[in-house]
CSV table of C-alpha atoms in Angstrom, one decimal:
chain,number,residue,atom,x,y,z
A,1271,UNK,CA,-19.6,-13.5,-0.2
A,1272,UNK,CA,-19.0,-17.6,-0.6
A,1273,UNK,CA,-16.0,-18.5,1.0
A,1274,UNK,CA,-13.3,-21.1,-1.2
A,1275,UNK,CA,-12.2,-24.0,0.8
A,1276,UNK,CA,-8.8,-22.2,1.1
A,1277,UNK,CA,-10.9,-19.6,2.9
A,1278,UNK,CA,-12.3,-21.9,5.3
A,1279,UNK,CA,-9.1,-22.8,6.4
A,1280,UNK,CA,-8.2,-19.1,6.5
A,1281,UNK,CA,-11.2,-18.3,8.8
A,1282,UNK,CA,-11.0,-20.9,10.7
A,1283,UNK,CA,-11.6,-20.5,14.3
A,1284,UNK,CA,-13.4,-17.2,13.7
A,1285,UNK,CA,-17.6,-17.2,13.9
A,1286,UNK,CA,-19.7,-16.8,10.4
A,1287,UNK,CA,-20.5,-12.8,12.2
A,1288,UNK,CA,-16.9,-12.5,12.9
A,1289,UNK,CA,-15.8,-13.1,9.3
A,1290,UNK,CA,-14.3,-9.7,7.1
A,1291,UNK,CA,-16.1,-9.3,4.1
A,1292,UNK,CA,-14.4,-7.4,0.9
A,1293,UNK,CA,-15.7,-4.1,2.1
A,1294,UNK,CA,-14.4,-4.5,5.6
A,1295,UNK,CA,-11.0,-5.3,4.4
A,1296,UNK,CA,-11.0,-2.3,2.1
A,1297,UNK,CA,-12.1,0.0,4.6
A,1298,UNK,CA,-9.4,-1.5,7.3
A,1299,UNK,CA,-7.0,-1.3,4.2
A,1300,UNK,CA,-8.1,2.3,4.3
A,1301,UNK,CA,-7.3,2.8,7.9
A,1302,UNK,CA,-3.8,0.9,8.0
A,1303,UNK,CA,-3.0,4.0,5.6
A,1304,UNK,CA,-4.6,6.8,7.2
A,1305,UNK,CA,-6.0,6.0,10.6
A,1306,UNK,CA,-7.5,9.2,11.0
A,1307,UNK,CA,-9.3,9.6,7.6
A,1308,UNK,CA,-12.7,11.1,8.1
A,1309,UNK,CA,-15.5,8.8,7.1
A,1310,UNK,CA,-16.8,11.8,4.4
A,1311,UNK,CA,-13.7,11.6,2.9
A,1312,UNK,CA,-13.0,7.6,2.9
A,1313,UNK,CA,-16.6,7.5,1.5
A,1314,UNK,CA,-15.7,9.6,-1.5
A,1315,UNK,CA,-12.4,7.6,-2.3
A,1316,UNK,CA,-14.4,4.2,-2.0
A,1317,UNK,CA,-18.0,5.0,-3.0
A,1318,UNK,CA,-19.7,4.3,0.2
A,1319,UNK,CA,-22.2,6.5,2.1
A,1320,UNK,CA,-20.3,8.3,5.4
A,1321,UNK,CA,-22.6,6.5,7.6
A,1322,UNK,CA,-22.6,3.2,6.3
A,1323,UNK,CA,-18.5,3.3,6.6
A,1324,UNK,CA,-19.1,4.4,10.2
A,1325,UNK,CA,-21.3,1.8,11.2
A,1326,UNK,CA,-19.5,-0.9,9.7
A,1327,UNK,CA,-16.1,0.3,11.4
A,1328,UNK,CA,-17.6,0.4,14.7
A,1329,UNK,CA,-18.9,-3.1,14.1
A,1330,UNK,CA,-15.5,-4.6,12.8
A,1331,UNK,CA,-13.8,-2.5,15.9
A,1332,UNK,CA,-16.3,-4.1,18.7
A,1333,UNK,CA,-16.1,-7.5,17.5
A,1334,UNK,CA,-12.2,-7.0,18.0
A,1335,UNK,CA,-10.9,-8.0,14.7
A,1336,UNK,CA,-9.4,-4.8,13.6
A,1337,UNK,CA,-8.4,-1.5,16.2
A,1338,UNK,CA,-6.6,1.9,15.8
A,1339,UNK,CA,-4.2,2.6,18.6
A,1340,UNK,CA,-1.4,5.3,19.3
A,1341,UNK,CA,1.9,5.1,20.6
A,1342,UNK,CA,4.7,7.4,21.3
A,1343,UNK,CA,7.7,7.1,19.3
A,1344,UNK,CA,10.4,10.0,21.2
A,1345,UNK,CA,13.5,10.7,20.1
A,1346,UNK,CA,15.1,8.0,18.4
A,1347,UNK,CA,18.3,8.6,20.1
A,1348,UNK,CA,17.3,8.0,23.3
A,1349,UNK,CA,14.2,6.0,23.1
A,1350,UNK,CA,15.0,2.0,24.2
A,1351,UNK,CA,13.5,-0.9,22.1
A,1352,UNK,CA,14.4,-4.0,24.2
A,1353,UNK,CA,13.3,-7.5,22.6
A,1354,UNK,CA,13.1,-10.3,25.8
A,1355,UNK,CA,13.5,-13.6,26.0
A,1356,UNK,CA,11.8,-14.9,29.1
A,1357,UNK,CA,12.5,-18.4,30.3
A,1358,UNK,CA,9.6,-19.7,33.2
A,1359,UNK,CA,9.7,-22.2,35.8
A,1360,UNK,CA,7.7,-25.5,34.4
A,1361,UNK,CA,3.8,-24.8,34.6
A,1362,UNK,CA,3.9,-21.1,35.2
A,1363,UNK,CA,3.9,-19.6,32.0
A,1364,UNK,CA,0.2,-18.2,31.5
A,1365,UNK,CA,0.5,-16.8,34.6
A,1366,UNK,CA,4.1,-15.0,33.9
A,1367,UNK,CA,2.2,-14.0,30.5
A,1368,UNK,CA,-0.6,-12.4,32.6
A,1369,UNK,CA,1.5,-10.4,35.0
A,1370,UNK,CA,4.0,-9.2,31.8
A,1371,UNK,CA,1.0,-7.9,30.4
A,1372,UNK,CA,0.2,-5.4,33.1
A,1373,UNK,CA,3.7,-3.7,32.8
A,1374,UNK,CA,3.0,-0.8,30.4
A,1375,UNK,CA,6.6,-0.7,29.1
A,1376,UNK,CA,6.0,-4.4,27.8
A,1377,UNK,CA,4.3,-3.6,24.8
A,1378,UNK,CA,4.4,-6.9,23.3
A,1379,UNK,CA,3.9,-10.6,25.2
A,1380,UNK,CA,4.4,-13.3,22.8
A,1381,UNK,CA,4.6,-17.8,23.5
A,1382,UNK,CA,6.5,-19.2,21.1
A,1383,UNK,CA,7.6,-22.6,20.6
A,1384,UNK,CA,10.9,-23.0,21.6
A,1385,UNK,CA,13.4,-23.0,24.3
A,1386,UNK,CA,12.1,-19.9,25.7
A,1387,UNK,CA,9.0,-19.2,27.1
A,1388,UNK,CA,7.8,-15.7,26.8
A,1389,UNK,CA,9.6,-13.5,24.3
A,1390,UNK,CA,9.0,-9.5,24.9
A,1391,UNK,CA,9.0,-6.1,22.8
A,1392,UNK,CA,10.0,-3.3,25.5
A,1393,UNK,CA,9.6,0.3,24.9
A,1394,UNK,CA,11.3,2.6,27.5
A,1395,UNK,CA,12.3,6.4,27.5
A,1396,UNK,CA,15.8,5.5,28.2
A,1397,UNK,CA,18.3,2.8,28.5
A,1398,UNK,CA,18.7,3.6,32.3
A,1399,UNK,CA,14.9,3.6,32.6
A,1400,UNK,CA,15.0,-0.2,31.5
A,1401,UNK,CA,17.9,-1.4,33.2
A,1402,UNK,CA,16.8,0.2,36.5
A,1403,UNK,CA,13.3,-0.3,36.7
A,1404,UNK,CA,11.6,-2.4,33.7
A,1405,UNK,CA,14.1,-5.4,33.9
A,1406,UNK,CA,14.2,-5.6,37.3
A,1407,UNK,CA,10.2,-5.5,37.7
A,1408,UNK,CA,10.2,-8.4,34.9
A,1409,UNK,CA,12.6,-10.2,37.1
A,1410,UNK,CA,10.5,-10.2,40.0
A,1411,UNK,CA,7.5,-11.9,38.7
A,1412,UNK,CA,6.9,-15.0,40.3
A,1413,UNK,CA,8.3,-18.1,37.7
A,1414,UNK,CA,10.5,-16.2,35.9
A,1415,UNK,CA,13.9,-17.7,35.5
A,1416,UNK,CA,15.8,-16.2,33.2
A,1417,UNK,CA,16.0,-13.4,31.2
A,1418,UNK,CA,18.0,-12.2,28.0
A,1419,UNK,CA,17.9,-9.3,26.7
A,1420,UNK,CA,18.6,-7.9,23.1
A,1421,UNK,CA,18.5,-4.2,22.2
A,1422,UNK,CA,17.3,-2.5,19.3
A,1423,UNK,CA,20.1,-0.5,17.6
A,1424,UNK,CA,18.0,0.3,14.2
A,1425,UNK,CA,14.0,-0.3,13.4
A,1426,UNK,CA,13.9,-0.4,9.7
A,1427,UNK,CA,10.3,-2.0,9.4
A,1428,UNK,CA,7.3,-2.4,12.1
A,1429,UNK,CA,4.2,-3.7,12.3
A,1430,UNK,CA,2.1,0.1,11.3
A,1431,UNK,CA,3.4,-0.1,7.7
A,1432,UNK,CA,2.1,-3.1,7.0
A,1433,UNK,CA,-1.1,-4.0,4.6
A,1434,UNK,CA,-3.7,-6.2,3.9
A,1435,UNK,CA,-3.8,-4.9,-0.2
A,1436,UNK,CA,-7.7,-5.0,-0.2
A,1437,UNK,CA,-7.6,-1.7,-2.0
A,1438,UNK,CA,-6.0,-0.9,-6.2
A,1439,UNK,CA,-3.0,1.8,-6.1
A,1440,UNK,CA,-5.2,4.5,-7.1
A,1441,UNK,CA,-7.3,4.6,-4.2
A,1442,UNK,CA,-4.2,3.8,-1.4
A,1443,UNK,CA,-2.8,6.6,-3.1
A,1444,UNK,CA,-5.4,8.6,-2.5
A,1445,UNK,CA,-5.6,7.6,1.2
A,1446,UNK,CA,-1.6,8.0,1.3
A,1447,UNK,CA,-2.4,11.4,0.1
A,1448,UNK,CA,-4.7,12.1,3.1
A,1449,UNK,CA,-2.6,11.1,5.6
A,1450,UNK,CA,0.6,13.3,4.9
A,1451,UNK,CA,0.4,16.3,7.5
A,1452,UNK,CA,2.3,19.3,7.6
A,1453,UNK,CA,4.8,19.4,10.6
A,1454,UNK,CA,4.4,21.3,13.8
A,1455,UNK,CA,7.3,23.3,15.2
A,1456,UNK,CA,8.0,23.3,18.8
A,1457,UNK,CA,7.6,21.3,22.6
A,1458,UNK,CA,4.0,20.0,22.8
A,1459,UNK,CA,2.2,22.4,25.9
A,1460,UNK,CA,0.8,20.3,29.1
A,1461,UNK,CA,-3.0,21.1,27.8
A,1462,UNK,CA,-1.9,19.1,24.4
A,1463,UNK,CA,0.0,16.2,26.6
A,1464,UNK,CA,-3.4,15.8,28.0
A,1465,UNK,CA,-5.0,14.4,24.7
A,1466,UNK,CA,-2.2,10.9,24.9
A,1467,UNK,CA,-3.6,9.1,27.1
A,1468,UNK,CA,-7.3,9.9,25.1
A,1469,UNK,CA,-5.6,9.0,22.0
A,1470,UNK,CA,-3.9,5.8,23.0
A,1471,UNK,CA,-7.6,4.1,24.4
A,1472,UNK,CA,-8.8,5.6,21.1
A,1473,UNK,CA,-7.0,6.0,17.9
A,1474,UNK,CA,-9.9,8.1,15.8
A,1475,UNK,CA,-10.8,10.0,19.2
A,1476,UNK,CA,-12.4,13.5,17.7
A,1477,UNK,CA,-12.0,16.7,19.1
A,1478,UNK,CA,-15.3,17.0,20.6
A,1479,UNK,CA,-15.3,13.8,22.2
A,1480,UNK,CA,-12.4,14.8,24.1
A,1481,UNK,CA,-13.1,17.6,24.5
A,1482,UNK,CA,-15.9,16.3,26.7
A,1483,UNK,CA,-13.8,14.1,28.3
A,1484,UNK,CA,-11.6,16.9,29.3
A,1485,UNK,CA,-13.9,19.6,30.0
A,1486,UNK,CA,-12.8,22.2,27.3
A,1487,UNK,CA,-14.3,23.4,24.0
A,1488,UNK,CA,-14.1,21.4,20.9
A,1489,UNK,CA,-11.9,24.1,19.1
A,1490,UNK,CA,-9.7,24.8,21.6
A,1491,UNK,CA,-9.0,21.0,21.7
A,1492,UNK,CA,-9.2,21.0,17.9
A,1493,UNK,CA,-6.0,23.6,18.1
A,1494,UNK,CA,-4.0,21.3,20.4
A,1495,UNK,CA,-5.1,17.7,18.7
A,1496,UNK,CA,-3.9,19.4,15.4
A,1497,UNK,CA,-0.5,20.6,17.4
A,1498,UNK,CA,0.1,16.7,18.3
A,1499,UNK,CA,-0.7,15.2,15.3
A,1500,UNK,CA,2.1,17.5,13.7
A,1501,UNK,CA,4.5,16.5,16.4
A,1502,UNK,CA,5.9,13.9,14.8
A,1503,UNK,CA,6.2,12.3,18.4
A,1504,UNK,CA,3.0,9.7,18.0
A,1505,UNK,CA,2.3,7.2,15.8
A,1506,UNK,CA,-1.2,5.6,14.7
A,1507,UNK,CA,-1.7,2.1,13.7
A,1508,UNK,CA,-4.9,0.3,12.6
A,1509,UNK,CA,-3.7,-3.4,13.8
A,1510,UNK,CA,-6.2,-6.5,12.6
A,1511,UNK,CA,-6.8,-10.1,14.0
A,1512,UNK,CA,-4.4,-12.2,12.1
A,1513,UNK,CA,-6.6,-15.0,11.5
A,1514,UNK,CA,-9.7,-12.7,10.4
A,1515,UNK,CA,-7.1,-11.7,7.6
A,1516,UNK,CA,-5.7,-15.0,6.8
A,1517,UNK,CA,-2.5,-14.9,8.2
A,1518,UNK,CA,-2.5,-17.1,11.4
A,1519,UNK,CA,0.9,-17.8,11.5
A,1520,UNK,CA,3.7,-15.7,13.0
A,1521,UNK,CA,7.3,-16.4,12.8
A,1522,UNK,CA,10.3,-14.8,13.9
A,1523,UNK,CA,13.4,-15.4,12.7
A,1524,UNK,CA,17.3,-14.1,14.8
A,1525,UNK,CA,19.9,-14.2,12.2
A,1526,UNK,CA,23.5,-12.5,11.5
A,1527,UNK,CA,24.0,-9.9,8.5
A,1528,UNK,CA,27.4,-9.4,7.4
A,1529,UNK,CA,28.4,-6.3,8.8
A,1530,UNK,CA,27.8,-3.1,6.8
A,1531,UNK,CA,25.4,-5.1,5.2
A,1532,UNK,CA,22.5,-4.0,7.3
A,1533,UNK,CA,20.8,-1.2,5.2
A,1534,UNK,CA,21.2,-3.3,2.3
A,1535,UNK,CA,19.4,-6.4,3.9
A,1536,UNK,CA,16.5,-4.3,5.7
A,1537,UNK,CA,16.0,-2.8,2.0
A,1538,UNK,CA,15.9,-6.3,0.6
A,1539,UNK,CA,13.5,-7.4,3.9
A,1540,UNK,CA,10.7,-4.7,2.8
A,1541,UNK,CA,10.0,-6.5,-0.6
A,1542,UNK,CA,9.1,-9.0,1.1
A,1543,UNK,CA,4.9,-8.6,1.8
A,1544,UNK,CA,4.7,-11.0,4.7
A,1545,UNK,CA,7.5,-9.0,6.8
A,1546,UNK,CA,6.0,-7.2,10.0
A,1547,UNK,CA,9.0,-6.3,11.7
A,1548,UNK,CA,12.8,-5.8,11.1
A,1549,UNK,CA,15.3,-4.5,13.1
A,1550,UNK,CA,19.0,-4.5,14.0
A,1551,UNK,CA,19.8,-5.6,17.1
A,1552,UNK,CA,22.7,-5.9,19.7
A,1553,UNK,CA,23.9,-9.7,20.7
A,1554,UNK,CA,25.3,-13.0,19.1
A,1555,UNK,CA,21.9,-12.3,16.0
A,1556,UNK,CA,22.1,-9.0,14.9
A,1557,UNK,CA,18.9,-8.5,12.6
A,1558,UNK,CA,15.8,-9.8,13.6
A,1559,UNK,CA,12.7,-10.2,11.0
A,1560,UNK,CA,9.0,-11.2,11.9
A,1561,UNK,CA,6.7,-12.4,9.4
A,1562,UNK,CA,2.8,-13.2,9.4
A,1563,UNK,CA,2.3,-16.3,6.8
A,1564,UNK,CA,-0.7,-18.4,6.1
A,1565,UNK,CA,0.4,-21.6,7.5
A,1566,UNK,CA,3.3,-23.7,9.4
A,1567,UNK,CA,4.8,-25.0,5.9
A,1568,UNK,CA,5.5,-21.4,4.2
A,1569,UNK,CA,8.0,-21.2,7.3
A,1570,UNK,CA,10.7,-23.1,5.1
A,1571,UNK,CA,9.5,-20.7,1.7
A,1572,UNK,CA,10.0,-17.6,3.7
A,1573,UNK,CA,13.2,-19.2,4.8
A,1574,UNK,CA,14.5,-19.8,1.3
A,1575,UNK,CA,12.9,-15.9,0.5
A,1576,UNK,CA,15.1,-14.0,3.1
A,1577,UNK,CA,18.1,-16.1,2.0
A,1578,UNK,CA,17.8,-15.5,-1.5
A,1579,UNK,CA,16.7,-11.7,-0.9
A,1580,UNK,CA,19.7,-11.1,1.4
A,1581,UNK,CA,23.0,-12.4,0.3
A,1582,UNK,CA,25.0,-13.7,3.3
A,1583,UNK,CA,22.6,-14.0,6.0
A,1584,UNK,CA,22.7,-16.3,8.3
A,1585,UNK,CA,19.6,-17.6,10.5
A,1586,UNK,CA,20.4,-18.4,14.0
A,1587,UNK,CA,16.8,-20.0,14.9
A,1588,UNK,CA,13.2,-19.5,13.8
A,1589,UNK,CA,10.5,-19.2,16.7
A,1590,UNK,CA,6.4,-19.9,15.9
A,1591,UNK,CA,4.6,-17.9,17.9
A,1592,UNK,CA,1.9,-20.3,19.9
A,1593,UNK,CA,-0.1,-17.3,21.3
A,1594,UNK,CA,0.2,-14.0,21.3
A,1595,UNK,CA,-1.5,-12.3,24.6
A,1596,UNK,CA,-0.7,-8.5,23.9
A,1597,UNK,CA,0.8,-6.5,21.2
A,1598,UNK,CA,1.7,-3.1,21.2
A,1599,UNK,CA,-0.3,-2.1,24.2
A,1600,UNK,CA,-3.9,-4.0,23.0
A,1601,UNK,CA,-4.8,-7.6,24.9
A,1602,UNK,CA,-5.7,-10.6,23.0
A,1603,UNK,CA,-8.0,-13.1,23.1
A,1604,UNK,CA,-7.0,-17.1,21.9
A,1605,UNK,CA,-8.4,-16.4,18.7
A,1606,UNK,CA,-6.1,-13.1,18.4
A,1607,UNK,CA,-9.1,-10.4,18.7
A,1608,UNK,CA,-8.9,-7.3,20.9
A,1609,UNK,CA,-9.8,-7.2,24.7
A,1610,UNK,CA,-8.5,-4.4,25.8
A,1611,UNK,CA,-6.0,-2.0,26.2
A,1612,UNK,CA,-3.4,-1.0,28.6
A,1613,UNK,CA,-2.0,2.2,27.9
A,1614,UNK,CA,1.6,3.4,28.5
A,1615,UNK,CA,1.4,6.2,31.6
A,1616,UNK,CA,2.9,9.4,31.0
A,1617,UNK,CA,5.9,9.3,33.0
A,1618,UNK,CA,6.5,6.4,31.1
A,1619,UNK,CA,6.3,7.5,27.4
A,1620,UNK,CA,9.2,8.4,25.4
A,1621,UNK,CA,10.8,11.6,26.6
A,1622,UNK,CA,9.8,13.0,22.9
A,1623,UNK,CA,6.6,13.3,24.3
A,1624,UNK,CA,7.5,15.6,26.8
């Protein structure tokens, strides 16, 4: 494929192997709609052998420019979702960064520029469970000044529902269709707790491979992986490299919605394509949106977007994100690809999960 100069620009940073093709971004198109879509199947919706699909995933995956992980989501009424801002003593930042991203809980460890340094997405089972032991740990890290806290009263959009649009409405639909499961009544047994923490290193983990991970046979695992993924209490995402996808740019806006208004608004927010996150939150802002754009000057356009979208809204202040070191759970390299992982511990997952 022969890359326009807008592309150049779009790829820019990445190596000529590390560059998506048409038929990667259709397959990770594919994945951001059904994670878990065998390869026979995603070869019969897009016309590609099983094996070739397979091979070309694994090659995407370990070049870190697109990744499937699993998250818990609990109950909604008690689950926390804190977003932090972090203000550090001069110099110390990337190392405040670097200790922010070993705390499970911090999902998300992003350096914008602005007037604060670090700004945080926190997941906690409880409210208690953050003000008692997350906060204070964040506290604690050396260079860390000051810290603000906002909480999350309503998640209308995240980042798992959006797409790339590599792929026509007939085949997402077919994908969509492929991805709808039927629900599973009941607590989740200890034996089908035990398959989280394979799930969260590894999205499209099958049966048999943990099965021999854990020592048990594939179809007693097969019962149990089939009792989670009807649980409602996990959620899959297939996240990409922004700048492998042309979208180098994030932004995040805090802004006031007249009150009542706040349905209506996040309904408005979803037409929008570039929109990752939005949320209601507690504080002087009460709605927060997050976009991924293709450069610094479509800042002001998405400005004049959300204003005309949302009648009434007000934005506080905008923050470009510099760097972003860790997002929901997965490390990052400079040039935004994956490095690793670190996984929520059990005691630490949403009390859904239990």
């Amino acid at each position: 494929m022969q890359n326009s100069p807008r592309d150049s620009q779009k790829y820019a940073g990445l190596r000529a192997t590390d560059q998506l093709s048409e038929a990667d971004l259709e397959l990770i198109n594919a994945l951001q709609i059904a994670p878990r879509v065998t390869w026979q199947d995603a070869g019969r919706i897009l016309g590609v052998r099983p094996a070739t699909l397979a091979a070309r995933w694994e090659r995407i995956e370990s070049q870190g420019l697109a990744w499937i992980t699993c998250y818990g989501v609990g109950d909604p009424t008690e689950m926390t979702l804190a977003f932090v801002d972090v203000d550090c003593a001069p110099g110390s930042t990337p190392a405040v960064a670097e200790a922010l991203n070993a705390i499970p809980e911090v999902q998300t460890v992003e350096l914008p520029a602005g007037h604060h340094d670090c700004v945080l997405t926190v997941f906690t089972a409880t409210l208690a469970d953050y003000a008692q032991r997350v906060a204070p740990a964040i506290l604690a890290i050396p260079g860390v000044e000051r810290v603000q806290t906002s909480l999350g009263s309503r998640l209308h959009q995240a980042g798992h529902s959006w797409r790339i649009a590599a792929l026509g409405p007939k085949k997402s639909a077919a994908f969509a269709e492929l991805a709808a499961r039927g629900a599973a009544e009941g607590p989740l047994s200890p034996a089908a707790r035990d398959l989280l923490p394979l799930l969260a290193r590894d999205g499209r983990a099958t049966a048999a491979q943990m099965a021999k991970a854990l020592g048990r046979t594939p179809s007693t695992v097969q019962r149990q992986l089939a009792r989670v993924l009807g649980s409602g209490l996990i959620a899959f995402r297939c996240d990409v490299a922004q700048n492998a996808v042309g979208f180098p740019v994030t932004c995040t806006w805090y802004a006031r919605v007249p009150p009542g208004q706040h349905a209506a608004a996040a309904a408005a927010v979803r037409s929008l394509r570039s929109v990752r996150l939005a949320a209601s939150i507690t504080g002087q802002a009460n709605f927060l949106v997050t976009m991924w754009l293709r450069s610094v000057a479509d800042v002001m356009t998405a400005e004049l977007a959300l204003q005309e979208k949302v009648p009434g809204i007000e934005l506080l202040e905008s923050l470009v994100l510099l760097r972003v070191t860790k997002r929901m759970g997965v490390l990052l390299g400079a040039d935004g690809r994956a490095e690793g992982r670190v996984a929520m511990p059990r005691e630490a997952m949403p009390a859904g999960l239990d």
